[in-house]
DNA sequence: GCCAACGTTGGC
DNA sequence: GCCAACGTTGGC
């Protein structure tokens, strides 16, 4: 079963464009227990939204988990994990935080309930709704 | 084991 | 740039 995720990064640090350019990226630097648990639950083939935090405040692209959790190479304590991701396709229209908040059907989204959660899970309905808002509905593959 | 102090994140 | 929310640390 494919799981759906939303992953935040500050575009000044590491943005969608950086990932596209690289072709594959290591999603490291997560230092939050809840977010880390989400990383550990990811499986190859799961899909995730790339969300720009701080500057942008919008989901901009879809990526795929290309490697399951492994120890974060930058973490000396050995406590934290990273995953690998590959870009799948950009969103036709970025979906802003504001737009997500305005949707009653998205009110229960984990990341809306807890804004500081940098890696959050989405259910299939939420995923479908956001992709629809982006103009990347199920009928319109990349 | 509790809780105050501190650091970090992210929306505004 | 500021501040609220949240997590973590460290003294007791």
Coordinates of C-alpha atoms (C1' of nucleotides) in Angstrom, one line a residue:
Chain A
X1 CA 0.0 0.0 0.0
X2 CA 1.4 3.3 -1.0
X3 CA 1.6 5.8 1.8
X4 CA 1.5 9.6 1.3
X5 CA 3.7 12.1 3.0
X6 CA 4.5 15.8 3.2
X7 CA 8.0 16.9 3.7
X8 CA 9.1 20.5 4.5
X9 CA 12.3 22.2 3.6
X10 CA 13.3 25.8 3.5
X11 CA 13.9 26.6 -0.2
X12 CA 16.9 28.8 0.8
X13 CA 18.4 25.7 2.2
X14 CA 17.2 23.0 -0.1
X15 CA 14.4 23.6 -2.5
X16 CA 12.5 21.7 -5.1
X17 CA 14.7 23.1 -7.8
X18 CA 17.8 21.7 -6.1
X19 CA 16.2 18.2 -5.9
X20 CA 15.3 18.3 -9.6
X21 CA 18.7 19.4 -10.6
X22 CA 20.3 16.6 -8.5
X23 CA 17.9 13.9 -9.7
X24 CA 17.9 12.3 -6.3
X25 CA 18.4 13.7 -2.8
X26 CA 19.1 12.6 0.7
X27 CA 16.4 13.9 3.1
X28 CA 18.5 14.4 6.2
X29 CA 18.7 16.8 9.1
X30 CA 15.4 15.7 10.7
X31 CA 15.8 16.2 14.4
X32 CA 12.3 15.6 15.7
X33 CA 11.1 12.3 17.2
X34 CA 7.7 12.4 15.5
X35 CA 9.1 13.3 12.1
X36 CA 11.8 10.7 12.5
X37 CA 9.2 8.0 13.2
X38 CA 7.5 9.0 10.0
X39 CA 10.8 8.7 8.1
X40 CA 11.2 5.2 9.5
X41 CA 7.7 4.2 8.3
X42 CA 8.4 5.2 4.7
X43 CA 8.8 2.5 2.1
X44 CA 10.3 2.7 -1.3
X45 CA 7.6 3.8 -3.8
X46 CA 5.7 6.0 -1.3
X47 CA 4.9 9.4 -2.6
X48 CA 5.6 12.7 -0.8
X49 CA 4.8 16.4 -1.4
X50 CA 7.8 18.7 -1.3
X51 CA 6.7 21.7 0.7
X52 CA 8.5 25.0 0.9
X53 CA 8.5 26.4 4.5
X54 CA 9.3 29.9 5.7
X55 CA 9.6 31.4 2.3
X56 CA 7.0 30.2 -0.1
X57 CA 4.6 28.3 2.2
X58 CA 3.4 26.1 -0.5
X59 CA 3.6 22.5 -1.8
X60 CA 5.5 22.6 -5.1
X61 CA 6.1 19.1 -6.3
X62 CA 5.7 15.4 -5.9
X63 CA 8.5 13.1 -5.1
X64 CA 8.9 9.4 -4.5
X65 CA 10.8 7.7 -1.8
X66 CA 13.7 5.9 -3.4
X67 CA 15.4 4.5 -0.3
X68 CA 14.0 3.6 3.0
X69 CA 15.3 5.0 6.3
X70 CA 19.0 4.6 7.0
X71 CA 21.2 6.4 9.6
X72 CA 21.5 10.1 8.9
X73 CA 25.1 10.4 7.7
X74 CA 25.4 13.9 9.3
X75 CA 24.2 12.8 12.7
X76 CA 27.0 11.9 15.1
X77 CA 24.7 10.6 17.8
X78 CA 23.3 7.8 15.6
X79 CA 19.8 8.6 16.8
X80 CA 18.4 10.0 13.6
X81 CA 17.6 8.7 10.2
X82 CA 17.4 9.9 6.6
X83 CA 15.7 8.7 3.4
X84 CA 16.3 9.2 -0.2
X85 CA 13.9 10.9 -2.6
X86 CA 13.5 11.4 -6.3
X87 CA 11.4 14.1 -8.0
X88 CA 8.4 12.7 -9.9
X89 CA 6.7 15.9 -11.3
X90 CA 6.1 19.5 -10.3
X91 CA 2.6 20.6 -9.3
X92 CA 0.9 22.5 -12.1
X93 CA -0.1 25.1 -9.6
X94 CA 1.6 25.2 -6.2
X95 CA -0.8 24.6 -3.3
X96 CA -0.4 27.2 -0.6
X97 CA -0.8 26.8 3.1
X98 CA -3.6 29.3 2.9
X99 CA -5.4 27.2 0.3
X100 CA -5.0 24.1 2.4
X101 CA -6.3 25.8 5.5
X102 CA -9.3 27.0 3.5
X103 CA -10.4 23.5 2.7
X104 CA -12.7 21.9 5.3
X105 CA -11.7 18.5 4.0
X106 CA -8.1 19.1 4.9
X107 CA -8.7 20.5 8.4
X108 CA -7.4 17.3 10.0
X109 CA -4.1 17.2 8.2
X110 CA -1.3 16.4 10.6
X111 CA 0.8 19.3 9.4
X112 CA -2.0 21.8 9.8
X113 CA -2.7 20.7 13.3
X114 CA 1.0 20.9 14.2
X115 CA 2.8 23.4 12.0
X116 CA 6.2 22.5 13.3
X117 CA 6.0 18.9 12.2
X118 CA 8.5 18.8 9.3
X119 CA 7.5 15.3 8.1
X120 CA 3.8 14.5 8.2
X121 CA 1.6 11.7 6.9
X122 CA -1.3 12.4 4.6
X123 CA -4.2 10.0 4.0
X124 CA -5.3 9.1 0.5
X125 CA -8.2 11.6 0.5
X126 CA -6.0 14.5 1.6
X127 CA -3.4 13.5 -1.0
X128 CA -6.0 13.4 -3.8
X129 CA -7.5 16.7 -2.7
X130 CA -4.2 18.5 -2.8
X131 CA -3.2 17.0 -6.2
X132 CA -6.6 18.1 -7.5
X133 CA -6.1 21.6 -6.2
X134 CA -2.7 21.6 -7.9
X135 CA -4.3 20.7 -11.2
X136 CA -2.5 17.3 -11.1
X137 CA -5.6 15.2 -10.7
X138 CA -5.5 11.5 -11.1
X139 CA -6.5 11.9 -14.8
X140 CA -3.5 14.0 -15.5
X141 CA -0.3 12.1 -14.9
X142 CA 3.0 14.0 -15.4
Chain B
dG1 C1' 10.8 12.2 37.8
dC2 C1' 9.4 17.1 37.6
dC3 C1' 9.7 21.4 35.7
dA4 C1' 12.0 25.8 34.5
dA5 C1' 15.1 27.5 31.1
dC6 C1' 16.6 27.4 26.8
dG7 C1' 16.9 26.4 21.6
dT8 C1' 14.6 25.7 17.3
dT9 C1' 11.1 25.8 13.9
dG10 C1' 7.8 28.0 11.1
dG11 C1' 3.9 31.2 10.3
dC12 C1' 3.0 35.8 10.1
Chain C
dG1 C1' 12.3 40.2 12.3
dC2 C1' 9.2 38.7 15.7
dC3 C1' 6.8 35.6 18.4
dA4 C1' 4.2 31.4 19.5
dA5 C1' 4.5 26.5 19.8
dC6 C1' 6.9 22.8 20.8
dG7 C1' 10.9 19.8 22.1
dT8 C1' 14.9 19.1 24.8
dT9 C1' 18.0 19.7 28.5
dG10 C1' 19.6 20.0 33.1
dG11 C1' 19.2 21.2 38.0
dC12 C1' 17.0 19.6 41.8

